[in-house]
PDB file of C-alpha atoms in Angstrom:
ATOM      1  CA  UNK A   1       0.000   0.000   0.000  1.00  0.00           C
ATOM      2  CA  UNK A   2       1.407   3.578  -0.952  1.00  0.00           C
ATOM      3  CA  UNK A   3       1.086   6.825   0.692  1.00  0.00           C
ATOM      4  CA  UNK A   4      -2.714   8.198   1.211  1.00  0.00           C
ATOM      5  CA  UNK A   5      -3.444  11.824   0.296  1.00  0.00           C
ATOM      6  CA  UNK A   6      -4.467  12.168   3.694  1.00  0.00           C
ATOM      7  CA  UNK A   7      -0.823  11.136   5.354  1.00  0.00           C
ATOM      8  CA  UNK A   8       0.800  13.056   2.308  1.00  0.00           C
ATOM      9  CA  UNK A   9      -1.192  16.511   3.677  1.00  0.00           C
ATOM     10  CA  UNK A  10      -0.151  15.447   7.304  1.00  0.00           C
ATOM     11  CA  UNK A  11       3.396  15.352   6.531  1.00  0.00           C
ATOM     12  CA  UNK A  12       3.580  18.668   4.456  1.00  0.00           C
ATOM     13  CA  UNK A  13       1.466  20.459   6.946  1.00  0.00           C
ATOM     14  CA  UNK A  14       3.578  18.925  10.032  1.00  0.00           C
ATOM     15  CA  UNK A  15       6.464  19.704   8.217  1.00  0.00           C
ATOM     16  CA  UNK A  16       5.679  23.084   7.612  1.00  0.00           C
ATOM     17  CA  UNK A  17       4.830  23.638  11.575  1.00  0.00           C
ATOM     18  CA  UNK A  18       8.370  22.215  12.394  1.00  0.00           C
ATOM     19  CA  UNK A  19       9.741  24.441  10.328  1.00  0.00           C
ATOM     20  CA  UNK A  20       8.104  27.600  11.659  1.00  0.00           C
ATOM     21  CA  UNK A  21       9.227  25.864  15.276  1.00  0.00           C
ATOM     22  CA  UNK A  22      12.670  26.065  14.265  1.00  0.00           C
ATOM     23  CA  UNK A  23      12.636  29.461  12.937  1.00  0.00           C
ATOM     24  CA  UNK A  24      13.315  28.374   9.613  1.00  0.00           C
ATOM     25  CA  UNK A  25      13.489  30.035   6.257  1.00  0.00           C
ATOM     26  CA  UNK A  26      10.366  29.863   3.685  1.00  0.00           C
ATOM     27  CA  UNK A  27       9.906  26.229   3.455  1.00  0.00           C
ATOM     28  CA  UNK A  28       9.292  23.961  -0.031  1.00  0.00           C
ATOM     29  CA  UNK A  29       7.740  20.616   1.055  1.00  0.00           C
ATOM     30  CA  UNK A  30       6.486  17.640  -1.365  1.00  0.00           C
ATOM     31  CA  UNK A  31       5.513  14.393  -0.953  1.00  0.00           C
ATOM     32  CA  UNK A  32       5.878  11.329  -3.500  1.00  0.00           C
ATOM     33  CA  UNK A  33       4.644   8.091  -3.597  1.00  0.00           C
ATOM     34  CA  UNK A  34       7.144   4.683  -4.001  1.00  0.00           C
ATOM     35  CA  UNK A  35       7.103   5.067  -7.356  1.00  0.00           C
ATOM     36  CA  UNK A  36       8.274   9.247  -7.536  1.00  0.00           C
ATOM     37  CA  UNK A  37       5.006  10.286  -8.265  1.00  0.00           C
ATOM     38  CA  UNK A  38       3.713  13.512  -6.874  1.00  0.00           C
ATOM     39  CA  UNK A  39       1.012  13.226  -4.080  1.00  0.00           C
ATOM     40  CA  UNK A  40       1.076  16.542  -2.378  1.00  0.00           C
ATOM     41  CA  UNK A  41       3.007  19.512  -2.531  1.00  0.00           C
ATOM     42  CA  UNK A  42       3.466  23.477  -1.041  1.00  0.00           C
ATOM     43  CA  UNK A  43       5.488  26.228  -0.849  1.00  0.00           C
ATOM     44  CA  UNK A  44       5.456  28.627   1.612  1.00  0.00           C
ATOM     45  CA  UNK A  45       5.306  32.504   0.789  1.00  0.00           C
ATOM     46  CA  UNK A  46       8.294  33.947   0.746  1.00  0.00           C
ATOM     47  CA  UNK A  47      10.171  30.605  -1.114  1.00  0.00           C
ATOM     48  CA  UNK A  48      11.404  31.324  -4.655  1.00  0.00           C
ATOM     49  CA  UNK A  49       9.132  29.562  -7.075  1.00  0.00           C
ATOM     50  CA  UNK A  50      12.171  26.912  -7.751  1.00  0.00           C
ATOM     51  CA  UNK A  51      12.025  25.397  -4.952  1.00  0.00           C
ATOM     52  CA  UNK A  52       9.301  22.532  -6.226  1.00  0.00           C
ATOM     53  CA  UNK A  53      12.023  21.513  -8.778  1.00  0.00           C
ATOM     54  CA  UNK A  54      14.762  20.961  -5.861  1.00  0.00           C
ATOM     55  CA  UNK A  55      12.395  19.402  -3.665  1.00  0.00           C
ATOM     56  CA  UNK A  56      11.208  16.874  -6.357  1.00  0.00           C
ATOM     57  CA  UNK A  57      14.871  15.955  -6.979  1.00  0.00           C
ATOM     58  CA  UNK A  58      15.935  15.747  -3.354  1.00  0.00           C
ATOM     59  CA  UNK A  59      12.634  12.810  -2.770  1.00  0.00           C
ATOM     60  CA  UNK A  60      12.831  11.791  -5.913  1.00  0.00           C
ATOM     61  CA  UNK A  61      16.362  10.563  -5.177  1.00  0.00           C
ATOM     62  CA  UNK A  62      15.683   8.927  -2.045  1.00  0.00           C
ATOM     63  CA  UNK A  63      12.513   7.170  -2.754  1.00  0.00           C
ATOM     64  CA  UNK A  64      14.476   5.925  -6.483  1.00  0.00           C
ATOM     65  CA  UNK A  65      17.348   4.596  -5.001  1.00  0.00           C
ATOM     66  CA  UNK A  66      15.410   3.842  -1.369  1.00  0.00           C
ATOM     67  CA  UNK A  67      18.156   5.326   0.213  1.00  0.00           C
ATOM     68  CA  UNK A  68      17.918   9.108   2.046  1.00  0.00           C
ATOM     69  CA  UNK A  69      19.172  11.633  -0.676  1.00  0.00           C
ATOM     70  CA  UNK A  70      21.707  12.634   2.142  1.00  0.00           C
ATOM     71  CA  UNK A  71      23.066   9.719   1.731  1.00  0.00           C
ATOM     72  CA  UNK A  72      23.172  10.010  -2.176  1.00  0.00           C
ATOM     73  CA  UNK A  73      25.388  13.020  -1.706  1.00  0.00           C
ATOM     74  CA  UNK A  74      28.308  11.309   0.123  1.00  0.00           C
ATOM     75  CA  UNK A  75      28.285   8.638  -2.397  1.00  0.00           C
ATOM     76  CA  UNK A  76      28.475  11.367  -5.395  1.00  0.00           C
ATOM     77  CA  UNK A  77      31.061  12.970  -3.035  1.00  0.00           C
ATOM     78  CA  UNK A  78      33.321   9.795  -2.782  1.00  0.00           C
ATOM     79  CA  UNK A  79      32.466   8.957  -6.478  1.00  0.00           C
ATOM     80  CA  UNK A  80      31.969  12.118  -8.747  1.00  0.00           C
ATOM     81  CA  UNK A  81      31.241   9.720 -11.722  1.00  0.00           C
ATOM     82  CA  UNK A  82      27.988   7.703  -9.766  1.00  0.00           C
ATOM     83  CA  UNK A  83      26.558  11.037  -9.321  1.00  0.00           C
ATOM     84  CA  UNK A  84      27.238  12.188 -12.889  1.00  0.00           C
ATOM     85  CA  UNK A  85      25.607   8.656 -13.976  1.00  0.00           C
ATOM     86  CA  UNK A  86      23.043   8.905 -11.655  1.00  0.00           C
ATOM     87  CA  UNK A  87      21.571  11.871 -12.968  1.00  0.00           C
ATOM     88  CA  UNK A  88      21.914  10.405 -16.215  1.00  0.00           C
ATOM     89  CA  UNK A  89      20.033   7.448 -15.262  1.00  0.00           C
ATOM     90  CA  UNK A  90      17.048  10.003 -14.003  1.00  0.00           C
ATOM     91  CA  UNK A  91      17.115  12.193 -16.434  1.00  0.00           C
ATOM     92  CA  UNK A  92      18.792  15.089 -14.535  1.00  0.00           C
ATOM     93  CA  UNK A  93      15.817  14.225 -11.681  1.00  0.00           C
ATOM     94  CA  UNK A  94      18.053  13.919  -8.948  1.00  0.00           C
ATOM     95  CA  UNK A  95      19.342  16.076  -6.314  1.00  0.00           C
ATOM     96  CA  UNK A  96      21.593  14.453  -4.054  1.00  0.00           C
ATOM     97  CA  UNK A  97      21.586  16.248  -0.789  1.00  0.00           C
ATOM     98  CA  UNK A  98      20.095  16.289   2.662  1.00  0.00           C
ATOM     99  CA  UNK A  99      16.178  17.334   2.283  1.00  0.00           C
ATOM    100  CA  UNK A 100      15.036  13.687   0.743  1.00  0.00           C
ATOM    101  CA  UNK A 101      13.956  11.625   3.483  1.00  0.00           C
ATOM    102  CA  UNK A 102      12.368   8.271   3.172  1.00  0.00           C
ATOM    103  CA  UNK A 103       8.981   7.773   4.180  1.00  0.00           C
ATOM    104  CA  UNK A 104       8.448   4.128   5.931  1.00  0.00           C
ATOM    105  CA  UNK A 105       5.275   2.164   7.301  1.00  0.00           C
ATOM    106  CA  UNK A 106       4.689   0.293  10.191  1.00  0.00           C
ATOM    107  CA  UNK A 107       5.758  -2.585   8.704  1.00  0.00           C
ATOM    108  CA  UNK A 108       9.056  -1.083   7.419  1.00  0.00           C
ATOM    109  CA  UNK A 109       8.224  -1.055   3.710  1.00  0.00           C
ATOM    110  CA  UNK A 110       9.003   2.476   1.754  1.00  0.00           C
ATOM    111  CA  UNK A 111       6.011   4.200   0.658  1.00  0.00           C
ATOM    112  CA  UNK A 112       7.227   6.883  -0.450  1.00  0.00           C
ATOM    113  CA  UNK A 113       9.686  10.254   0.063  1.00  0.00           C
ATOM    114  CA  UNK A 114       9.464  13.451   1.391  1.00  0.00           C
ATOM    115  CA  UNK A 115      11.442  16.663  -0.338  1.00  0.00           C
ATOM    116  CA  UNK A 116      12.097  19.987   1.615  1.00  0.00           C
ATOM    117  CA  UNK A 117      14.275  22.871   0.287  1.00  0.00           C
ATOM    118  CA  UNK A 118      14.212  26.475   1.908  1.00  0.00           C
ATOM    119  CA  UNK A 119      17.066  26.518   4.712  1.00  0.00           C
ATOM    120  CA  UNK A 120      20.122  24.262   5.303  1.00  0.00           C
ATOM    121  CA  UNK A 121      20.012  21.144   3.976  1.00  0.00           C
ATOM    122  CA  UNK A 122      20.406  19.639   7.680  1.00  0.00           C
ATOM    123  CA  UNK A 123      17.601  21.954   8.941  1.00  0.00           C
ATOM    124  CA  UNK A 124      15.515  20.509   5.719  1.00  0.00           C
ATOM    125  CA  UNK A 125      16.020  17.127   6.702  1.00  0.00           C
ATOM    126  CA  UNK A 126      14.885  17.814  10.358  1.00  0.00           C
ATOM    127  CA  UNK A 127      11.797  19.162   9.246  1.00  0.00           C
ATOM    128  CA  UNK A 128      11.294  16.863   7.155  1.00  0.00           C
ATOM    129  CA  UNK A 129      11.765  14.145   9.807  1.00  0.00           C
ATOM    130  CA  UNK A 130       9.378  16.082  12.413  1.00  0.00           C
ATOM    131  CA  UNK A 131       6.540  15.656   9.727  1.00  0.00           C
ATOM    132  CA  UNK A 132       7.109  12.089   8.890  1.00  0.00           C
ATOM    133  CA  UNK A 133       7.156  11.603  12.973  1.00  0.00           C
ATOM    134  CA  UNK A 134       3.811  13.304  13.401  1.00  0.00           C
ATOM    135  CA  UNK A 135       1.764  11.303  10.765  1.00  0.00           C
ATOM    136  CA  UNK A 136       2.493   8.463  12.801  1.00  0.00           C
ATOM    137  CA  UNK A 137       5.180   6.909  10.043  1.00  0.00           C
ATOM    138  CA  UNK A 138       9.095   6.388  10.283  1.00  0.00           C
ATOM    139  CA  UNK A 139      11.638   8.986   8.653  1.00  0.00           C
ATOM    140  CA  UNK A 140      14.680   7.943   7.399  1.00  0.00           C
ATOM    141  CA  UNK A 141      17.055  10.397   6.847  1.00  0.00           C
TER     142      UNK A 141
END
């Protein structure tokens, strides 16, 4: 079973409070299903309009390789050419940095990603991890 709509709208909402919690710059927050596909998505006022692409790429990463996009990052750090080909692979989808965090049931199986751009990386991750928390699912990040 995927991601509902409802849990998807949890997560950005809850997301979007943590972020305002931590003081946070305009947040960007989407949600995807297992298989990339868009289930909900908002940006804050204030964020620049690019923001949906970057938080696409930064879920879109995790939940494609089922690995946290912060994780993607070192990996394309240690290995300049995986990144390269990895983007490749995605058609230039990807953006591996800290933001993409995997969205997990109770039964441990990936349903999905969550994508948050606006402040630090870390800081994205965090919120994105408070949201995932709050709709009652596990967070990878």
């Amino acid at each position: 079973m995927g991601i509902s709509l409802k849990k998807a709208r949890v997560i950005v909402r809850k997301t979007l409070q943590a972020g305002r919690d931590m003081d946070l710059k305009p947040l960007s927050v989407i949600v995807v299903d297992a298989g990339g596909h868009v289930q909900a998505f908002e940006r804050e006022d204030g964020a620049s309009p690019g923001r949906f692409q970057i938080a696409q790429g930064k879920a879109y990463a995790a939940v494609m390789l089922g690995i946290p996009s912060s994780s993607i990052g070192n990996m394309a750090i240690e290995r300049p050419h995986f990144g390269a080909s990895l983007n490749a692979a995605f058609d230039g989808k990807v953006i591996p940095v800290a933001g993409g965090v995997l969205i997990k049931d109770r039964k441990g199986e990936i349903v999905g990603a969550v994508g948050v751009t606006g402040d630090t990386s870390d800081n994205d991750a965090a919120a994105a991890l408070a949201g995932v928390q709050e709709a009652g699912l596990e967070g990878v990040a």
